[in-house]
N, CA, C and O atoms as a Tripos MOL2 file, in Angstrom:
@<TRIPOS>MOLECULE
protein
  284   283    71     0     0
PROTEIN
NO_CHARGES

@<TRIPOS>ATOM
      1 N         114.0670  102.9380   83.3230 N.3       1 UNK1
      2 CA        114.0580  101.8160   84.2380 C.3       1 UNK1
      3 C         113.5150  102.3070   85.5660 C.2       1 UNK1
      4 O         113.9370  103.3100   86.1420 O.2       1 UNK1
      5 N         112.4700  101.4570   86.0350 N.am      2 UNK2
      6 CA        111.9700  101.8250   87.6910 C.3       2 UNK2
      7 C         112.2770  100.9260   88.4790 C.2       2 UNK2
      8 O         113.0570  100.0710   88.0600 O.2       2 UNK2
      9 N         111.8040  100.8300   89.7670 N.am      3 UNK3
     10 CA        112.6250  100.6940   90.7170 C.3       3 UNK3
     11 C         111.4480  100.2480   91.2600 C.2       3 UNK3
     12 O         110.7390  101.1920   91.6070 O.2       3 UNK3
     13 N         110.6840   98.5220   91.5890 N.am      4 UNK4
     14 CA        109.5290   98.2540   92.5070 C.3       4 UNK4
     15 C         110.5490   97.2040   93.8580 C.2       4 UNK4
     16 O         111.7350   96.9810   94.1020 O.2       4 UNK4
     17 N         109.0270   96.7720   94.5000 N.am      5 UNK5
     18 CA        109.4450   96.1390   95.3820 C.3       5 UNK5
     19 C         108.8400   94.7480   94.7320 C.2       5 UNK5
     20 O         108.4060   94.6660   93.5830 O.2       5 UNK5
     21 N         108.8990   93.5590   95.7870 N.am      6 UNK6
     22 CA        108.4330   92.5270   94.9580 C.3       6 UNK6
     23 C         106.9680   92.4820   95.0470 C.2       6 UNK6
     24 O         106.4460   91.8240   94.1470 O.2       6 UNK6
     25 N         106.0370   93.1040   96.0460 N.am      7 UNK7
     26 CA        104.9140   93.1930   95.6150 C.3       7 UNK7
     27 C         104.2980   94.1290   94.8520 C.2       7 UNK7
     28 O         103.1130   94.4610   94.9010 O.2       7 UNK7
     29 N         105.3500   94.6330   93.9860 N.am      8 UNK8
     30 CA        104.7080   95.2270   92.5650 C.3       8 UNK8
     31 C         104.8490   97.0920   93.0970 C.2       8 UNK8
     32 O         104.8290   98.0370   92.3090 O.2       8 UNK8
     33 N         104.9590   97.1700   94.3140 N.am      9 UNK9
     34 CA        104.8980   98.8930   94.8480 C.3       9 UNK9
     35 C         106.1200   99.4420   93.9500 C.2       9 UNK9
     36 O         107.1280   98.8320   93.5920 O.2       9 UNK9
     37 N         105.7870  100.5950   93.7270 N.am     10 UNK10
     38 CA        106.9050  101.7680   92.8150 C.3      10 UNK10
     39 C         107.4540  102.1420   94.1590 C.2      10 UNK10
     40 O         106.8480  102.4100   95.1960 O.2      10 UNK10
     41 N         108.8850  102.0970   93.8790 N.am     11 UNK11
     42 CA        110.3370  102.6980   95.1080 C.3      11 UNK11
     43 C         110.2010  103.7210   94.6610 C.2      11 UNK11
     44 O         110.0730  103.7990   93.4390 O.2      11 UNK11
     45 N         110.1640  105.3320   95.7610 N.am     12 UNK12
     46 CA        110.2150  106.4840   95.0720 C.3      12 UNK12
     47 C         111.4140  106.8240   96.0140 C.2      12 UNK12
     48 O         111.6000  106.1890   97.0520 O.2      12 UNK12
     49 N         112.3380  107.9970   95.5540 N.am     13 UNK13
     50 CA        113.4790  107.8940   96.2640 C.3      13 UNK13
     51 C         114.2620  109.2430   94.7720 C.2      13 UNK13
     52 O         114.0170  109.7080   93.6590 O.2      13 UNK13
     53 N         115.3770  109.2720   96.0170 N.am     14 UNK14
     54 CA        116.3270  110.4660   95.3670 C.3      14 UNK14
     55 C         116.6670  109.8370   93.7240 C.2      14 UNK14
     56 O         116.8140  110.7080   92.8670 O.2      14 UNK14
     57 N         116.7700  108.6330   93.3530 N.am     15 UNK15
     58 CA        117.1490  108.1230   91.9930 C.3      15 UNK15
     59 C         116.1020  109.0760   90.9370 C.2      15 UNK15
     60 O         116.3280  109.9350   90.0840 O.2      15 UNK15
     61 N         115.1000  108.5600   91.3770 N.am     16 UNK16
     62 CA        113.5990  109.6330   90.5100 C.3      16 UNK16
     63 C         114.3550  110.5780   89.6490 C.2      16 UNK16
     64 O         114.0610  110.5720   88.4530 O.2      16 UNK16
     65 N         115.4810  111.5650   90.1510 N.am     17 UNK17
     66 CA        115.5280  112.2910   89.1250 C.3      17 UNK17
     67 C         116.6770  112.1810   88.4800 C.2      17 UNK17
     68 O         117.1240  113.2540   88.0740 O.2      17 UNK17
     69 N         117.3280  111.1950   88.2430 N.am     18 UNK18
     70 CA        118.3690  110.4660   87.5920 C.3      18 UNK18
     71 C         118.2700  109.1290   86.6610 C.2      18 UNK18
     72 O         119.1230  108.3260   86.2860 O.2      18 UNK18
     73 N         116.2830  109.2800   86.3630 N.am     19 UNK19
     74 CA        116.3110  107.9910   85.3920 C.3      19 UNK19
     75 C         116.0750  108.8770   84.2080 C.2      19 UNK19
     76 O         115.5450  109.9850   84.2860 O.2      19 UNK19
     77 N         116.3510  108.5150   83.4970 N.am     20 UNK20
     78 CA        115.6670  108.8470   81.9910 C.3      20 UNK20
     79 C         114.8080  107.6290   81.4870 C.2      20 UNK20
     80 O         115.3210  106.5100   81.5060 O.2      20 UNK20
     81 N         113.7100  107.7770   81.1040 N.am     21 UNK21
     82 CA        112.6010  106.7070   81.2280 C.3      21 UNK21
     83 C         111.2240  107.3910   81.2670 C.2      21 UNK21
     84 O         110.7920  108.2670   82.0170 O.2      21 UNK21
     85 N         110.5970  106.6530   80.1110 N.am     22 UNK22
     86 CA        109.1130  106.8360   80.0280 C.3      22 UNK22
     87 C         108.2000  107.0520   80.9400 C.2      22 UNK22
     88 O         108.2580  106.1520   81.7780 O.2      22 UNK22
     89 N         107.0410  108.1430   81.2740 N.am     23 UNK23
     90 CA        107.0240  108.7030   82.6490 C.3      23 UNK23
     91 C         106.2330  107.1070   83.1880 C.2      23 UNK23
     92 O         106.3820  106.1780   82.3940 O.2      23 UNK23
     93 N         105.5080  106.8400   84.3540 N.am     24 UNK24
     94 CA        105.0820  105.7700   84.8370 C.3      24 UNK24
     95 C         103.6280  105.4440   84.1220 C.2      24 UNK24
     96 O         103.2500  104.4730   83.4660 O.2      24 UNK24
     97 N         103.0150  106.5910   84.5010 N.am     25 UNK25
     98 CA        101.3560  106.5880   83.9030 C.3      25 UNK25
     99 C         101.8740  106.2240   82.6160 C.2      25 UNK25
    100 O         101.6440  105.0270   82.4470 O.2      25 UNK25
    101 N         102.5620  106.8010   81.4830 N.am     26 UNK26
    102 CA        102.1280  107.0530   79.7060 C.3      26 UNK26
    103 C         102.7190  104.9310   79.9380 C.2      26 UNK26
    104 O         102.1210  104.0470   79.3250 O.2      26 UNK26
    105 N         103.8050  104.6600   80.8160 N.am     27 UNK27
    106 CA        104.3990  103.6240   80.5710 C.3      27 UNK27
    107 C         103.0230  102.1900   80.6650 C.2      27 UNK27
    108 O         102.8030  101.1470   80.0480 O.2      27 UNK27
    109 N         102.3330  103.0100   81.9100 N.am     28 UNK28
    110 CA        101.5210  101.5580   81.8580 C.3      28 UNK28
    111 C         100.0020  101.5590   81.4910 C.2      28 UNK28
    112 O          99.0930  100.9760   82.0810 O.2      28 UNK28
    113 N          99.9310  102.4640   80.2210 N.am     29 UNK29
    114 CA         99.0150  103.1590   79.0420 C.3      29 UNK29
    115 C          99.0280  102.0070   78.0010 C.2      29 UNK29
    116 O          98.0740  101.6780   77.2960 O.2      29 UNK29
    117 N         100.4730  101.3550   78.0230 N.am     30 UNK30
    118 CA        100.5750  100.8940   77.0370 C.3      30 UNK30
    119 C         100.0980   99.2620   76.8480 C.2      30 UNK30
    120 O         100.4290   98.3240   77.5740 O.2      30 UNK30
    121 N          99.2700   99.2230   75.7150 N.am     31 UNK31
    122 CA         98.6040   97.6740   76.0590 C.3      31 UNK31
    123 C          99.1420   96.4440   76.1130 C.2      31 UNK31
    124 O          98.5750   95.3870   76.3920 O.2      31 UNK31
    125 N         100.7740   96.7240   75.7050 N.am     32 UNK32
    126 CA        101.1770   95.5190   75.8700 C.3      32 UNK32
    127 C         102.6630   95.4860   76.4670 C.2      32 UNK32
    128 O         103.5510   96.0980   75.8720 O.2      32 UNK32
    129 N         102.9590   94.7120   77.7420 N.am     33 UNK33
    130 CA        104.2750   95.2370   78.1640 C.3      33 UNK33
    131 C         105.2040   94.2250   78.0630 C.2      33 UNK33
    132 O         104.3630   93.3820   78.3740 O.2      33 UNK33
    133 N         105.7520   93.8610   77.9750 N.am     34 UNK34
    134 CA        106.5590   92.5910   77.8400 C.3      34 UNK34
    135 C         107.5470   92.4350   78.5110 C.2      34 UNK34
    136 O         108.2240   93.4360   78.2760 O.2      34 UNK34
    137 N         108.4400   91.3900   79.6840 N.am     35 UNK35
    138 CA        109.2010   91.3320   80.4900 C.3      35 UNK35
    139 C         109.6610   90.3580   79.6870 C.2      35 UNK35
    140 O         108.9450   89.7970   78.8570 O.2      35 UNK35
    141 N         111.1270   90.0370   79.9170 N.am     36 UNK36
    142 CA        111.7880   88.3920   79.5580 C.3      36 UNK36
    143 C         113.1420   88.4670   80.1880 C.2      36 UNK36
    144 O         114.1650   89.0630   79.8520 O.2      36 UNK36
    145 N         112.8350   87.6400   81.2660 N.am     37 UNK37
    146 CA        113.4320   87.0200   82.3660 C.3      37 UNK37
    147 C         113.6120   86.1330   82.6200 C.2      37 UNK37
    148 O         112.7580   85.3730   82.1630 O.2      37 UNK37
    149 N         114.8450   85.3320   83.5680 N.am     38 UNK38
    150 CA        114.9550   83.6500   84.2500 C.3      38 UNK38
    151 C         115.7290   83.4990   85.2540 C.2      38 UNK38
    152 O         116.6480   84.1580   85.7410 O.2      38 UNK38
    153 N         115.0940   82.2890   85.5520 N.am     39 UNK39
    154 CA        116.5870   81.9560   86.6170 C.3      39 UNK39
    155 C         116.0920   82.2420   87.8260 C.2      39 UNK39
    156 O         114.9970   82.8040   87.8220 O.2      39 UNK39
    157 N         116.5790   82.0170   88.8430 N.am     40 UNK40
    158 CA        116.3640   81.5900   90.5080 C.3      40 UNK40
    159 C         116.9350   82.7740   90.9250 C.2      40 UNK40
    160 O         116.7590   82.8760   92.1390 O.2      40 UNK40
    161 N         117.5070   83.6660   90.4990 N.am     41 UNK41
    162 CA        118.0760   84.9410   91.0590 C.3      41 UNK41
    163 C         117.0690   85.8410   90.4780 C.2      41 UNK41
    164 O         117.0240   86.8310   91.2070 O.2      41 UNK41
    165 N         116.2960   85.9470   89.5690 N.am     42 UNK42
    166 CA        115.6310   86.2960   88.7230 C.3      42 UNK42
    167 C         113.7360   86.7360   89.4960 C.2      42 UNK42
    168 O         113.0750   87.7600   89.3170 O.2      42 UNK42
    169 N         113.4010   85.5300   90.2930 N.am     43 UNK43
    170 CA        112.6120   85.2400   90.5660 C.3      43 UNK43
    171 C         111.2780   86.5130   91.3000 C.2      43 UNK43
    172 O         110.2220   86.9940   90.8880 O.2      43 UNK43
    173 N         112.2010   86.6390   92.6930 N.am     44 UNK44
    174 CA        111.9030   88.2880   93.1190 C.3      44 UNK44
    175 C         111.1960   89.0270   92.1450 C.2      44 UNK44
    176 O         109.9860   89.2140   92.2760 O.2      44 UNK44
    177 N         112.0350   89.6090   90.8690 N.am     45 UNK45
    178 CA        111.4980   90.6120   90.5440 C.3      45 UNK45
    179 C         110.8340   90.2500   89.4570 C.2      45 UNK45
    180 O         110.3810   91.1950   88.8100 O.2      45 UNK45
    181 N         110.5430   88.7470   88.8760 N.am     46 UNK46
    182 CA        109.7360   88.5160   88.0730 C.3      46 UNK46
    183 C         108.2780   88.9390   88.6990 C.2      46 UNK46
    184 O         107.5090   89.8370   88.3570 O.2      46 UNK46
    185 N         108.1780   87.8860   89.8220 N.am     47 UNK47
    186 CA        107.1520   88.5990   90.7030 C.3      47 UNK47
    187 C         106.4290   89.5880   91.0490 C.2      47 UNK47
    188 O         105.2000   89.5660   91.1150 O.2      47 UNK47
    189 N         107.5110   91.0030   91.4180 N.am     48 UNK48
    190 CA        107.3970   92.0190   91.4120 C.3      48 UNK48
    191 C         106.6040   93.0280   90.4770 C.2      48 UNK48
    192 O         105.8590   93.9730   90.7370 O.2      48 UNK48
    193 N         107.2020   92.2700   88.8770 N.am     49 UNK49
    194 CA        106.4150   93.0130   87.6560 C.3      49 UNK49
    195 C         105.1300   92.5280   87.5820 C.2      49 UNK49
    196 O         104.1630   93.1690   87.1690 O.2      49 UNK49
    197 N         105.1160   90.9440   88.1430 N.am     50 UNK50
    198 CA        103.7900   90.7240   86.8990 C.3      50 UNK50
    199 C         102.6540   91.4110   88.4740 C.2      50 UNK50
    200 O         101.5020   91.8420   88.5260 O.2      50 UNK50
    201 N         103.6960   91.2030   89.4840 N.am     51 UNK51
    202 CA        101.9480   91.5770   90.4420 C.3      51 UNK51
    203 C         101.7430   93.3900   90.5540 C.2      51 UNK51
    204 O         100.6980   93.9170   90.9350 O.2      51 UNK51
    205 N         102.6620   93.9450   90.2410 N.am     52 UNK52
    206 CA        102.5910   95.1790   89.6270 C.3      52 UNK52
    207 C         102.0650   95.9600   88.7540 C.2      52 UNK52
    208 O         101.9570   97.1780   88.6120 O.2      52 UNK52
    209 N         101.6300   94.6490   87.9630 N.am     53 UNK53
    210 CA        101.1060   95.1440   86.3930 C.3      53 UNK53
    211 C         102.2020   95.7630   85.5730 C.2      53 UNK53
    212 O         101.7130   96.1870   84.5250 O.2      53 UNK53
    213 N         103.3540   95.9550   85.6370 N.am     54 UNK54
    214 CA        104.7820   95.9670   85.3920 C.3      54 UNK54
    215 C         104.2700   95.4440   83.8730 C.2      54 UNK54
    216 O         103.6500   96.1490   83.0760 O.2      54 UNK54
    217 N         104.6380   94.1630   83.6780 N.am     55 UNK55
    218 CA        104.5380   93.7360   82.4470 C.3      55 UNK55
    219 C         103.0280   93.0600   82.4330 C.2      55 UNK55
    220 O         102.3920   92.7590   83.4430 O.2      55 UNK55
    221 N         102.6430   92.9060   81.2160 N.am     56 UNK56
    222 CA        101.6960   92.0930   80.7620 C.3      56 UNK56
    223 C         101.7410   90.8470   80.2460 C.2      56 UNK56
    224 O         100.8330   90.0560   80.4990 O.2      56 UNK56
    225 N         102.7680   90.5100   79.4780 N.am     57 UNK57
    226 CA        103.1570   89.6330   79.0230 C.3      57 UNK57
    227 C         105.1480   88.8120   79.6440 C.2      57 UNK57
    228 O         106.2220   89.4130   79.6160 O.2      57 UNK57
    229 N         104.9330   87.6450   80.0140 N.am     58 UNK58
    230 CA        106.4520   87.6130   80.6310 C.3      58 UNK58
    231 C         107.1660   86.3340   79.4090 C.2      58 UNK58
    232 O         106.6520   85.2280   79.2370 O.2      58 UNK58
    233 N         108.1140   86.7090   78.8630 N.am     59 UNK59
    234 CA        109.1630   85.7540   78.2940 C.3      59 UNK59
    235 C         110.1060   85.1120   79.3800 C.2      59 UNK59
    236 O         110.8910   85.7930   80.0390 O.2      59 UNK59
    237 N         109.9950   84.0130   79.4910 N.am     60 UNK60
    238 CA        111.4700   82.9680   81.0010 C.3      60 UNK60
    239 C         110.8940   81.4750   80.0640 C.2      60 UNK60
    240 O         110.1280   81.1110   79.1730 O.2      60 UNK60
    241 N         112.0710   80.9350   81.1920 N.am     61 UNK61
    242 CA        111.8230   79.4830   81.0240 C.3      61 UNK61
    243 C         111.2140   78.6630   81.8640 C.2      61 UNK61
    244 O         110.8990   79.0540   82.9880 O.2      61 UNK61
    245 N         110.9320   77.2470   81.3800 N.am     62 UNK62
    246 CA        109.8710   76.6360   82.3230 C.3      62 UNK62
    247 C         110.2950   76.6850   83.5820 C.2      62 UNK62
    248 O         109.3600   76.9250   84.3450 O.2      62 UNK62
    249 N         111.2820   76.5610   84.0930 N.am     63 UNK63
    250 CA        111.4790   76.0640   85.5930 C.3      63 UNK63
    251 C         110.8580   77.4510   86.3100 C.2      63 UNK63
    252 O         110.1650   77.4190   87.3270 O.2      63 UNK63
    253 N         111.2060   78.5760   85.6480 N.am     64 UNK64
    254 CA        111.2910   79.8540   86.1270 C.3      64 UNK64
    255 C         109.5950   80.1070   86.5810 C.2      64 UNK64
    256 O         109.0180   80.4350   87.6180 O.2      64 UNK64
    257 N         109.1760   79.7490   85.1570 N.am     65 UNK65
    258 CA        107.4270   79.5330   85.3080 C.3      65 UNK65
    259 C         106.8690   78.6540   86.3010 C.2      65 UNK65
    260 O         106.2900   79.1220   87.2810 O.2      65 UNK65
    261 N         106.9770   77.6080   86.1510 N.am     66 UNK66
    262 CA        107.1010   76.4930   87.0790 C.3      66 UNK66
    263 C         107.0660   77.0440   88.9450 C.2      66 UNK66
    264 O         106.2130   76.8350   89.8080 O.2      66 UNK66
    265 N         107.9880   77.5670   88.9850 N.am     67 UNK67
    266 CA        108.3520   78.0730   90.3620 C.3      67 UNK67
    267 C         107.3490   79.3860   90.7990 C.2      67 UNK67
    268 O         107.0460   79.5350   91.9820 O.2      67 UNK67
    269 N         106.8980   80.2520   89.8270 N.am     68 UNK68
    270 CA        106.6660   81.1640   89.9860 C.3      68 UNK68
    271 C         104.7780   80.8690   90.0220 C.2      68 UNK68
    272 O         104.0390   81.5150   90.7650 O.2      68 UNK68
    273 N         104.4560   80.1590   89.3980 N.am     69 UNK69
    274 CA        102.9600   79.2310   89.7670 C.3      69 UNK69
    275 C         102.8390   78.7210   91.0550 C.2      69 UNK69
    276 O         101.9090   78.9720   91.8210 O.2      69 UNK69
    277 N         104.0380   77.8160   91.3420 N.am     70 UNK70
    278 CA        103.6710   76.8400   92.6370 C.3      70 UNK70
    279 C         103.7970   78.0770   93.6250 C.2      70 UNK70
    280 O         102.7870   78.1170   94.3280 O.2      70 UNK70
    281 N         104.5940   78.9920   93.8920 N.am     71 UNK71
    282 CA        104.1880   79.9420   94.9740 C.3      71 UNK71
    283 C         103.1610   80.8190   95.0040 C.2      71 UNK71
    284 O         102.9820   81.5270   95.9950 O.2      71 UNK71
@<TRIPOS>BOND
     1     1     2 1
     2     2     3 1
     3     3     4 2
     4     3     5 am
     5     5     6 1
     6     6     7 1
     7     7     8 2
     8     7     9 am
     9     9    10 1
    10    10    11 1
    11    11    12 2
    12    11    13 am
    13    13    14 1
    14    14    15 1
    15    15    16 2
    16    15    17 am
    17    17    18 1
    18    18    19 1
    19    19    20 2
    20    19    21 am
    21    21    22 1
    22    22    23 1
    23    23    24 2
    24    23    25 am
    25    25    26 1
    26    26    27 1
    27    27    28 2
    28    27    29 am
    29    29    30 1
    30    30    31 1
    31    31    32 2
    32    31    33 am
    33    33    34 1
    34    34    35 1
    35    35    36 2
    36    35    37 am
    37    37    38 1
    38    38    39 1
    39    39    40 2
    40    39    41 am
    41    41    42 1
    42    42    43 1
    43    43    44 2
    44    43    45 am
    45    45    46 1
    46    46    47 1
    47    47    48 2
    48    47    49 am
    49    49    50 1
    50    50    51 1
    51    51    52 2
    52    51    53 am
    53    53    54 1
    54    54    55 1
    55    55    56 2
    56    55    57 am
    57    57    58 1
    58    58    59 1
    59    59    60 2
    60    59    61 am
    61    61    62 1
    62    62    63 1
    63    63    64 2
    64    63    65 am
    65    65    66 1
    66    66    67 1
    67    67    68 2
    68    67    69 am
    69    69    70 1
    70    70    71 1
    71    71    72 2
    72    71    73 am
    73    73    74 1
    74    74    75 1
    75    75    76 2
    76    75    77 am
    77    77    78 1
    78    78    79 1
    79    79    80 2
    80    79    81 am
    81    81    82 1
    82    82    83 1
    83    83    84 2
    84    83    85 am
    85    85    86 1
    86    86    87 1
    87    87    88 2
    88    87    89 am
    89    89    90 1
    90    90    91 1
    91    91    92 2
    92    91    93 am
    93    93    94 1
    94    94    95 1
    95    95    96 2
    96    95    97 am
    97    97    98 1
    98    98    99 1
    99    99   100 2
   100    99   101 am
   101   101   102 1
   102   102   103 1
   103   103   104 2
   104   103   105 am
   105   105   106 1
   106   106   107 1
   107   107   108 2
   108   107   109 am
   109   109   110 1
   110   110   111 1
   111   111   112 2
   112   111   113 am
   113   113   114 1
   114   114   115 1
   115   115   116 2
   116   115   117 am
   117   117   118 1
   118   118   119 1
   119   119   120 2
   120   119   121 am
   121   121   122 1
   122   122   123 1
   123   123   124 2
   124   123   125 am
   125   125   126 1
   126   126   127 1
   127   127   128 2
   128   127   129 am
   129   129   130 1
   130   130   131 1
   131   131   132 2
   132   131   133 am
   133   133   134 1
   134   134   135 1
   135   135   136 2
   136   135   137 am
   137   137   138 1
   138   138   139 1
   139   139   140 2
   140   139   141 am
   141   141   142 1
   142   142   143 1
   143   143   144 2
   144   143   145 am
   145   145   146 1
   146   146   147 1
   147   147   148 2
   148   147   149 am
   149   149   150 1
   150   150   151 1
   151   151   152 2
   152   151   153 am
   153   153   154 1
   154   154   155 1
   155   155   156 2
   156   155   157 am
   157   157   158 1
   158   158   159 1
   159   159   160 2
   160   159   161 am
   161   161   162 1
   162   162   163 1
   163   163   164 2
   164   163   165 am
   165   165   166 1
   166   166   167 1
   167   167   168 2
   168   167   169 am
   169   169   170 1
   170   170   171 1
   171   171   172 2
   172   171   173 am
   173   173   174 1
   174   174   175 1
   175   175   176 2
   176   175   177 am
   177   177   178 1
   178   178   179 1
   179   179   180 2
   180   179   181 am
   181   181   182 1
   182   182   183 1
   183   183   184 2
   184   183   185 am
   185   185   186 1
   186   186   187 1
   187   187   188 2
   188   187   189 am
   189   189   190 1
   190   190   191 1
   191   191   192 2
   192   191   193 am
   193   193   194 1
   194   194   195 1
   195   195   196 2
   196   195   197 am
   197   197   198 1
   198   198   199 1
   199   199   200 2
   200   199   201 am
   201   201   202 1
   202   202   203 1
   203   203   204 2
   204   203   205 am
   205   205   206 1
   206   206   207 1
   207   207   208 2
   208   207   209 am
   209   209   210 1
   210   210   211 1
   211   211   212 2
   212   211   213 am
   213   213   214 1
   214   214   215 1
   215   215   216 2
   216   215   217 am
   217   217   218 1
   218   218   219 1
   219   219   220 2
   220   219   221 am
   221   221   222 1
   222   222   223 1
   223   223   224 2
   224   223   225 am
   225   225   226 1
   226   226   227 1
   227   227   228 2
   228   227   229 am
   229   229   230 1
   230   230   231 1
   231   231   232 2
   232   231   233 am
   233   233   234 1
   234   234   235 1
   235   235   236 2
   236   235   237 am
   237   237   238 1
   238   238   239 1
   239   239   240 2
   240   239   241 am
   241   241   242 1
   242   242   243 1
   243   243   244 2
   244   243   245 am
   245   245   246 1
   246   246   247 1
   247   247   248 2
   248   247   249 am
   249   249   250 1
   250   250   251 1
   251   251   252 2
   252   251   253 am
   253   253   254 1
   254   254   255 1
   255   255   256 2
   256   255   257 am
   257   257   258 1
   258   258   259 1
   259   259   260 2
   260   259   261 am
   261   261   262 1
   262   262   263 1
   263   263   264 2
   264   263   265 am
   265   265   266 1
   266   266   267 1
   267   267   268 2
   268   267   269 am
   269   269   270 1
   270   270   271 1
   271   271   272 2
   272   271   273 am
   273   273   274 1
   274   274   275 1
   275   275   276 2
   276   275   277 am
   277   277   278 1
   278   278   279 1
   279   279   280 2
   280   279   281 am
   281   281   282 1
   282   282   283 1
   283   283   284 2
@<TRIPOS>SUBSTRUCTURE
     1 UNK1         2 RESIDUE 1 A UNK
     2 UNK2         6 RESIDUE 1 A UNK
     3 UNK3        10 RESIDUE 1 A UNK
     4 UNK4        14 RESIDUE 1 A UNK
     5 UNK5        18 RESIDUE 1 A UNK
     6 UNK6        22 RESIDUE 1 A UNK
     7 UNK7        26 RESIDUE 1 A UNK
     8 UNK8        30 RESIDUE 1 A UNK
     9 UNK9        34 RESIDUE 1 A UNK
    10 UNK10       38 RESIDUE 1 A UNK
    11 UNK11       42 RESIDUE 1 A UNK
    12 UNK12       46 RESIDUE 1 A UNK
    13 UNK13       50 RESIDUE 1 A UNK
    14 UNK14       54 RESIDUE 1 A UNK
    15 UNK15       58 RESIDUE 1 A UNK
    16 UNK16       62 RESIDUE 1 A UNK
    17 UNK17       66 RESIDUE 1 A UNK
    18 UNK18       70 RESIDUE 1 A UNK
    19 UNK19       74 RESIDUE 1 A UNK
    20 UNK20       78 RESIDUE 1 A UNK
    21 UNK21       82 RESIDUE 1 A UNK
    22 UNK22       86 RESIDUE 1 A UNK
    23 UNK23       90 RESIDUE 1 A UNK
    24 UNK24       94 RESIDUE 1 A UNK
    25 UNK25       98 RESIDUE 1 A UNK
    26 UNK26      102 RESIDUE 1 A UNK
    27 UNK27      106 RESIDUE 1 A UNK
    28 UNK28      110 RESIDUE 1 A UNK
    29 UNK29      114 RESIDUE 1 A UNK
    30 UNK30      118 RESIDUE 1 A UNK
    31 UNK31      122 RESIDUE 1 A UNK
    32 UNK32      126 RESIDUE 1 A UNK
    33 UNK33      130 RESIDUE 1 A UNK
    34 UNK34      134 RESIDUE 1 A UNK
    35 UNK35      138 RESIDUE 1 A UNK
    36 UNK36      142 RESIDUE 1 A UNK
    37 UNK37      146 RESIDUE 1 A UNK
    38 UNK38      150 RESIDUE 1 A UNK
    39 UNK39      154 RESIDUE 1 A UNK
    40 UNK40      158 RESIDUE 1 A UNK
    41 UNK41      162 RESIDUE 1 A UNK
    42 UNK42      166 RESIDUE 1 A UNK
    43 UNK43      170 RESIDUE 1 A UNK
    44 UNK44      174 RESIDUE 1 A UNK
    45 UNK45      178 RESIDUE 1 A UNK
    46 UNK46      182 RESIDUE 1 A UNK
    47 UNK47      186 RESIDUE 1 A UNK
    48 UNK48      190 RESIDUE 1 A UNK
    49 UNK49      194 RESIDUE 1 A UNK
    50 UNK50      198 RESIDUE 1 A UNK
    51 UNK51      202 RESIDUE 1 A UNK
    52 UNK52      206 RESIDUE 1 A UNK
    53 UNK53      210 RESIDUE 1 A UNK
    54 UNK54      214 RESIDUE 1 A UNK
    55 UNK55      218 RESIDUE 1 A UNK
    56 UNK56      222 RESIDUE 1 A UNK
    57 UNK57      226 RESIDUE 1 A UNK
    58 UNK58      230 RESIDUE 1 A UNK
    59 UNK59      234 RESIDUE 1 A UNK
    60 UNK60      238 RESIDUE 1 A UNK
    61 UNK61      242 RESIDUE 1 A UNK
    62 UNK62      246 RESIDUE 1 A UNK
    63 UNK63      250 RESIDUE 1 A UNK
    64 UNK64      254 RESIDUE 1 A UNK
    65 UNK65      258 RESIDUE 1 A UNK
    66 UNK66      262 RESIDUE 1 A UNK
    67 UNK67      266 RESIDUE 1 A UNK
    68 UNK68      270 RESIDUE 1 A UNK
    69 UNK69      274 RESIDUE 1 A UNK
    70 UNK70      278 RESIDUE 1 A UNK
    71 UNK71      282 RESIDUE 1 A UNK
């Protein structure tokens, strides 16, 4: 698990060596990433991934989608 901000930036910080987790590069090697997320609390870091390149693909529900278009 990593740690962005909502415009997609990687948090680097003392945690770094307390994740166990696929390194970053091999992670976003991979052609297909998949997030699945919802909800209004949710929103932030949906954001965060897809403008990150985080995920490639996002699983939520409409409103979630909905909201995340109109901004």
């Amino acid at each position: 698990h990593r740690i962005f901000r909502t415009d997609g930036e990687l948090v680097h910080g003392d945690h770094d060596d307390r994740i166990i987790a696929i390194q970053t590069d091999d992670l976003l090697r991979i052609p297909r990433r998949v997030g699945l997320a919802g909800g209004p609390r949710k929103r932030d870091a949906i954001r965060g991934a897809l403008e990150g390149k985080w995920i490639t693909t996002l699983i939520t529900d409409v409103h979630t989608a909905e909201a995340l278009i109109a901004s």
